[in-house]
């Protein structure tokens, strides 16, 4: 009985660094620098709302919210959540934030489909920790065997660079 040649073939294993996917660290940082601007706009708007509410609570209009006060911590949390909403909604709607579009980057799940909300918020949270650790989670992609960052690994998502449109 003849053996089907196609059933005995196996995919060649990547043997050298040239077959490894690119780390995309530079593209990621460029996209982050672009995404800083919409995030700053959201943070300014939230800060103005908090300052207005602080003034309405009876404080002098020229007085700042005291550093390390509960209200200041709530403002930081609100800013983090607003930036997270911007990122996760963008990723859910089309896989891209505004900063990812010019660099043709797209977030997808490991299986290539659109990630869930939970997955995207996990990606955002671990990405925040990656940045707070002096970017160590991003730099890790240069050492990782699959060129993945901490937030790629934790959320089981991938950042894919799309081909140029013709």
XYZ file of N, CA and C in Angstrom:
498
model
N 0.846 -1.177 0.000
C 0.000 0.000 0.000
C 0.886 1.233 0.000
N 0.738 2.147 -0.980
C 1.603 3.320 -1.056
C 1.276 4.321 0.053
N 2.297 4.995 0.502
C 2.148 6.010 1.544
C 2.043 7.369 0.872
N 1.075 8.114 1.288
C 0.902 9.459 0.758
C 2.074 10.319 1.211
N 2.796 10.881 0.262
C 4.000 11.658 0.586
C 3.671 12.904 1.396
N 2.507 13.475 1.165
C 2.168 14.700 1.884
C 1.886 14.440 3.364
N 1.494 13.212 3.715
C 1.195 12.931 5.112
C 2.440 12.686 5.944
N 3.573 12.432 5.293
C 4.797 12.164 6.036
C 5.675 13.392 6.180
N 5.359 14.449 5.487
C 6.159 15.674 5.576
C 5.873 16.400 6.877
N 6.906 16.960 7.426
C 6.750 17.815 8.606
C 7.355 19.163 8.303
N 6.865 20.163 8.957
C 7.386 21.511 8.750
C 8.787 21.604 9.329
N 9.690 22.246 8.611
C 11.040 22.382 9.134
C 11.047 23.283 10.361
N 11.817 22.904 11.344
C 11.927 23.699 12.570
C 12.876 24.859 12.326
N 12.545 26.034 12.848
C 13.466 27.153 12.687
C 14.782 26.821 13.385
N 15.879 26.968 12.644
C 17.154 26.566 13.210
C 18.060 27.739 13.534
N 17.857 28.853 12.892
C 18.742 29.972 13.174
C 17.947 31.240 13.429
N 18.655 32.269 13.838
C 18.000 33.529 14.211
C 17.361 34.223 13.018
N 17.797 33.904 11.793
C 17.241 34.591 10.625
C 15.802 34.183 10.352
N 15.359 33.022 10.848
C 13.989 32.590 10.614
C 13.047 33.047 11.723
N 13.597 33.664 12.757
C 12.764 34.137 13.864
C 12.024 35.400 13.444
N 10.809 35.589 13.944
C 10.080 36.813 13.609
C 10.770 38.022 14.209
N 10.535 39.182 13.630
C 11.113 40.409 14.156
C 10.499 40.774 15.494
N 11.280 41.422 16.343
C 10.799 41.793 17.674
C 9.826 42.967 17.624
N 9.889 43.774 16.599
C 9.008 44.930 16.421
C 9.116 45.959 17.548
N 10.176 45.924 18.332
C 10.285 46.853 19.463
C 10.299 48.295 18.967
N 11.041 48.578 17.929
C 11.091 49.943 17.394
C 9.727 50.426 16.919
N 9.010 49.554 16.208
C 7.679 49.914 15.719
C 6.720 50.130 16.889
N 6.832 49.297 17.914
C 5.975 49.429 19.098
C 6.218 50.784 19.772
N 7.490 51.159 19.904
C 7.812 52.426 20.568
C 7.360 53.625 19.736
N 7.462 53.520 18.424
C 6.951 54.587 17.568
C 5.436 54.730 17.728
N 4.733 53.612 17.745
C 3.280 53.649 17.934
C 2.927 54.229 19.297
N 3.680 53.846 20.340
C 3.430 54.399 21.679
C 3.646 55.910 21.705
N 4.667 56.378 21.009
C 4.915 57.826 21.001
C 3.773 58.568 20.307
N 3.191 57.992 19.277
C 2.029 58.593 18.624
C 0.805 58.541 19.541
N 0.638 57.413 20.242
C -0.531 57.239 21.109
C -0.454 58.078 22.379
N 0.701 58.620 22.661
C 0.829 59.496 23.824
C -0.071 60.725 23.684
N -0.232 61.240 22.470
C -1.000 62.482 22.264
C -2.486 62.332 22.568
N -3.184 61.316 22.053
C -4.587 61.170 22.457
C -4.727 60.879 23.949
N -3.778 60.137 24.513
C -3.829 59.861 25.952
C -3.661 61.153 26.748
N -2.721 61.991 26.341
C -2.544 63.282 27.025
C -3.804 64.137 26.954
N -4.463 64.137 25.819
C -5.709 64.903 25.675
C -6.761 64.398 26.667
N -6.869 63.090 26.798
C -7.813 62.526 27.767
C -7.420 62.902 29.193
N -6.127 62.853 29.498
C -5.654 63.181 30.841
C -5.902 64.647 31.171
N -5.687 65.532 30.194
C -5.950 66.961 30.427
C -7.431 67.197 30.702
N -8.295 66.552 29.928
C -9.738 66.714 30.127
C -10.154 66.206 31.507
N -9.649 65.052 31.902
C -9.973 64.516 33.228
C -9.433 65.415 34.336
N -8.236 65.910 34.168
C -7.640 66.805 35.173
C -8.463 68.075 35.320
N -8.956 68.607 34.201
C -9.799 69.800 34.265
C -11.094 69.501 35.010
N -11.694 68.339 34.746
C -12.922 67.959 35.456
C -12.672 67.806 36.954
N -11.581 67.165 37.319
C -11.247 66.993 38.729
C -10.982 68.346 39.388
N -10.253 69.231 38.702
C -9.962 70.549 39.262
C -11.245 71.358 39.420
N -12.152 71.251 38.447
C -13.427 71.955 38.537
C -14.253 71.422 39.709
N -14.288 70.104 39.857
C -15.006 69.504 40.987
C -14.385 69.899 42.319
N -13.068 70.002 42.365
C -12.365 70.410 43.577
C -12.745 71.846 43.944
N -12.844 72.691 42.917
C -13.238 74.084 43.142
C -14.696 74.161 43.613
N -15.579 73.364 43.002
C -16.987 73.355 43.396
C -17.170 72.848 44.829
N -16.222 72.071 45.310
C -16.288 71.547 46.683
C -15.900 72.611 47.709
N -15.623 73.831 47.252
C -15.355 74.930 48.169
C -13.911 75.345 48.292
N -13.040 74.792 47.481
C -11.632 75.168 47.531
C -11.375 76.353 46.613
N -10.326 77.104 46.922
C -9.941 78.253 46.105
C -9.604 77.782 44.687
N -10.005 78.557 43.687
C -9.793 78.178 42.293
C -8.309 78.088 41.951
N -7.453 78.789 42.698
C -6.009 78.753 42.427
C -5.296 77.664 43.219
N -6.030 76.919 44.008
C -5.440 75.873 44.835
C -5.417 74.544 44.073
N -4.295 73.870 44.129
C -4.163 72.567 43.469
C -4.675 71.454 44.374
N -5.012 70.338 43.752
C -5.345 69.139 44.513
C -4.066 68.695 45.219
N -4.110 68.480 46.535
C -2.889 68.124 47.264
C -2.265 66.823 46.744
N -0.926 66.820 46.593
C -0.258 65.598 46.143
C -0.466 64.451 47.132
N -0.585 63.265 46.610
C -0.746 62.026 47.385
C -2.020 61.994 48.219
N -2.955 62.874 47.923
C -4.255 62.817 48.597
C -5.115 61.764 47.899
N -6.207 61.400 48.534
C -7.111 60.417 47.934
C -7.618 60.904 46.574
N -7.936 62.185 46.482
C -8.427 62.726 45.220
C -7.349 62.648 44.134
N -6.109 62.898 44.503
C -5.016 62.813 43.530
C -4.844 61.371 43.040
N -4.938 60.387 43.946
C -4.839 58.984 43.553
C -6.021 58.589 42.658
N -7.197 59.125 42.956
C -8.358 58.845 42.101
C -8.169 59.433 40.708
N -7.542 60.607 40.642
C -7.254 61.222 39.342
C -6.293 60.342 38.544
N -5.240 59.841 39.187
C -4.301 58.956 38.495
C -5.003 57.690 38.004
N -5.858 57.127 38.848
C -6.602 55.935 38.451
C -7.525 56.230 37.268
N -8.200 57.373 37.319
C -9.091 57.759 36.217
C -8.308 57.945 34.915
N -7.129 58.525 35.005
C -6.294 58.713 33.811
C -5.848 57.365 33.249
N -5.459 56.451 34.136
C -5.031 55.125 33.680
C -6.196 54.386 33.018
N -7.387 54.490 33.629
C -8.565 53.828 33.062
C -8.982 54.453 31.726
N -8.864 55.776 31.615
C -9.226 56.448 30.362
C -8.270 56.040 29.237
N -6.982 55.984 29.529
C -6.020 55.537 28.517
C -6.269 54.070 28.163
N -6.644 53.267 29.161
C -6.967 51.869 28.906
C -8.206 51.718 28.047
N -9.202 52.552 28.303
C -10.421 52.511 27.483
C -10.098 52.882 26.037
N -9.268 53.913 25.866
C -8.850 54.309 24.519
C -8.163 53.137 23.804
N -7.215 52.499 24.485
C -6.460 51.408 23.863
C -7.341 50.198 23.587
N -8.083 49.743 24.593
C -8.857 48.506 24.425
C -10.006 48.673 23.430
N -10.668 49.820 23.445
C -11.747 50.046 22.467
C -11.160 50.079 21.055
N -10.017 50.734 20.895
C -9.369 50.781 19.578
C -8.976 49.386 19.120
N -8.378 48.602 20.023
C -7.965 47.243 19.665
C -9.166 46.373 19.341
N -10.249 46.554 20.074
C -11.448 45.730 19.847
C -12.121 46.088 18.524
N -12.159 47.366 18.195
C -12.856 47.807 16.982
C -12.130 47.441 15.697
N -10.799 47.510 15.707
C -10.084 47.215 14.469
C -8.684 46.673 14.676
N -8.336 46.415 15.926
C -7.019 45.876 16.205
C -5.919 46.910 16.267
N -6.274 48.187 16.091
C -5.263 49.238 16.035
C -5.690 50.484 16.792
N -4.712 51.126 17.427
C -4.915 52.468 17.964
C -4.512 53.451 16.873
N -4.716 54.729 17.117
C -4.294 55.735 16.139
C -2.793 55.671 15.876
N -2.019 55.412 16.920
C -0.574 55.342 16.771
C -0.085 54.108 16.034
N -0.888 53.075 15.988
C -0.484 51.839 15.316
C -0.768 51.887 13.816
N -1.665 52.739 13.392
C -2.072 52.770 11.983
C -0.941 53.153 11.031
N -0.190 54.229 11.285
C 0.860 54.564 10.308
C 1.957 53.507 10.210
N 2.128 52.701 11.245
C 3.182 51.679 11.260
C 2.636 50.306 10.895
N 1.342 50.252 10.545
C 0.686 49.021 10.080
C 0.777 47.898 11.108
N 0.578 48.230 12.376
C 0.599 47.240 13.455
C -0.829 46.887 13.837
N -1.058 45.626 14.180
C -2.398 45.171 14.556
C -2.281 44.133 15.668
N -3.161 44.251 16.684
C -3.214 43.283 17.770
C -4.206 42.187 17.394
N -3.757 40.948 17.498
C -4.615 39.790 17.242
C -4.387 38.770 18.350
N -5.348 37.881 18.532
C -5.176 36.773 19.472
C -4.212 35.762 18.857
N -3.719 34.849 19.667
C -2.795 33.812 19.173
C -3.354 33.065 17.974
N -4.665 32.846 17.997
C -5.299 32.093 16.912
C -5.608 32.966 15.696
N -5.240 34.248 15.732
C -5.442 35.142 14.603
C -6.767 35.880 14.608
N -7.647 35.550 15.550
C -8.953 36.194 15.627
C -8.891 37.448 16.495
N -10.016 38.128 16.634
C -10.084 39.308 17.497
C -10.067 38.875 18.963
N -9.222 39.501 19.782
C -9.159 39.138 21.209
C -10.400 39.591 21.971
N -10.641 38.967 23.118
C -11.775 39.334 23.975
C -11.440 40.592 24.777
N -12.458 41.185 25.398
C -12.251 42.361 26.248
C -11.307 42.040 27.398
N -11.519 40.897 28.025
C -10.675 40.496 29.158
C -9.209 40.398 28.726
N -8.994 39.789 27.582
C -7.643 39.642 27.040
C -7.009 40.999 26.772
N -7.787 41.922 26.224
C -7.247 43.247 25.897
C -6.925 44.051 27.149
N -7.772 43.961 28.179
C -7.474 44.658 29.437
C -6.261 44.038 30.127
N -6.109 42.729 30.020
C -4.915 42.087 30.572
C -3.675 42.568 29.823
N -3.774 42.665 28.525
C -2.659 43.177 27.713
C -2.301 44.593 28.148
N -3.302 45.426 28.349
C -3.059 46.812 28.754
C -2.410 46.874 30.142
N -2.913 46.078 31.086
C -2.372 46.101 32.446
C -0.920 45.623 32.482
N -0.629 44.534 31.804
C 0.750 44.030 31.795
C 1.647 44.964 30.990
N 1.114 45.574 29.940
C 1.881 46.568 29.184
C 2.244 47.767 30.046
N 1.333 48.166 30.929
C 1.629 49.255 31.864
C 2.775 48.867 32.785
N 2.718 47.657 33.318
C 3.809 47.175 34.173
C 5.120 47.103 33.392
N 5.040 46.709 32.128
C 6.236 46.657 31.285
C 6.882 48.030 31.165
N 6.064 49.047 30.973
C 6.588 50.414 30.871
C 7.123 50.910 32.200
N 6.417 50.608 33.289
C 6.858 51.058 34.612
C 8.185 50.414 35.025
N 8.486 49.263 34.467
C 9.754 48.585 34.752
C 10.822 49.050 33.763
N 10.815 50.333 33.466
C 11.785 50.947 32.540
C 11.741 50.300 31.155
N 10.564 49.830 30.759
C 10.400 49.230 29.447
C 10.909 47.807 29.329
N 11.239 47.178 30.462
C 11.826 45.834 30.443
C 10.946 44.827 29.714
N 9.633 44.966 29.834
C 8.735 44.041 29.154
C 8.793 44.175 27.649
N 9.138 45.364 27.160
C 9.304 45.572 25.726
C 10.663 45.062 25.264
N 11.717 45.411 26.016
C 13.078 44.991 25.651
C 13.187 43.466 25.671
N 12.357 42.818 26.461
C 12.374 41.369 26.576
C 12.173 40.706 25.210
N 11.476 41.368 24.306
C 11.196 40.793 22.988
C 12.479 40.449 22.235
N 13.562 41.141 22.520
C 14.822 40.831 21.846
C 15.429 39.530 22.350
N 15.045 39.108 23.555
C 15.580 37.877 24.135
C 14.642 36.690 23.972
N 13.363 36.960 23.858
C 12.349 35.916 23.782
C 12.503 35.096 22.502
N 12.324 33.784 22.605
C 12.503 32.907 21.438
C 11.501 33.218 20.324
N 10.310 33.701 20.694
C 9.296 34.047 19.693
C 9.175 35.544 19.482
N 10.093 36.311 20.078
C 10.116 37.779 19.959
C 8.857 38.428 20.531
N 8.356 37.890 21.642
C 7.147 38.408 22.266
C 7.500 39.228 23.500
N 6.693 40.243 23.766
C 6.852 41.053 24.967
C 6.114 40.382 26.120
N 6.280 40.955 27.317
C 5.575 40.399 28.480
C 4.073 40.410 28.255
N 3.547 41.532 27.724
C 2.097 41.624 27.561
C 1.593 40.737 26.428
N 2.421 40.454 25.428
C 2.041 39.476 24.404
C 1.875 38.096 25.045
N 2.854 37.714 25.839
C 2.832 36.388 26.480
C 1.673 36.269 27.467
N 1.512 37.278 28.337
C 0.495 37.205 29.391
C -0.917 37.141 28.820
N -1.170 37.895 27.751
C -2.525 37.982 27.207
C -2.774 37.030 26.037
N -1.755 36.294 25.626
C -1.876 35.382 24.480
C -2.321 36.138 23.237
N -1.751 37.336 23.060
C -2.005 38.127 21.864
C -0.692 38.296 21.121
N -0.784 38.784 19.907
C 0.392 39.033 19.081
C 0.233 40.391 18.423
N 1.353 41.036 18.202
C 1.358 42.268 17.430
C 1.882 41.899 16.049
N 1.057 42.132 15.052
C 1.382 41.736 13.686
C 1.596 42.988 12.855
N 2.606 42.975 12.005
C 2.836 44.089 11.080
C 2.197 43.712 9.754
N 1.257 44.548 9.333
C 0.516 44.287 8.098
C 1.364 44.641 6.878
N 1.155 43.954 5.756
C 1.885 44.329 4.538
C 1.370 45.665 4.007
N 2.200 46.320 3.218
C 1.792 47.596 2.613
C 0.642 47.365 1.636
N -0.300 48.291 1.654
C -1.418 48.223 0.702
C -0.919 48.659 -0.665
N -1.370 47.993 -1.678
C -0.918 48.332 -3.036
C -1.932 49.077 -3.791
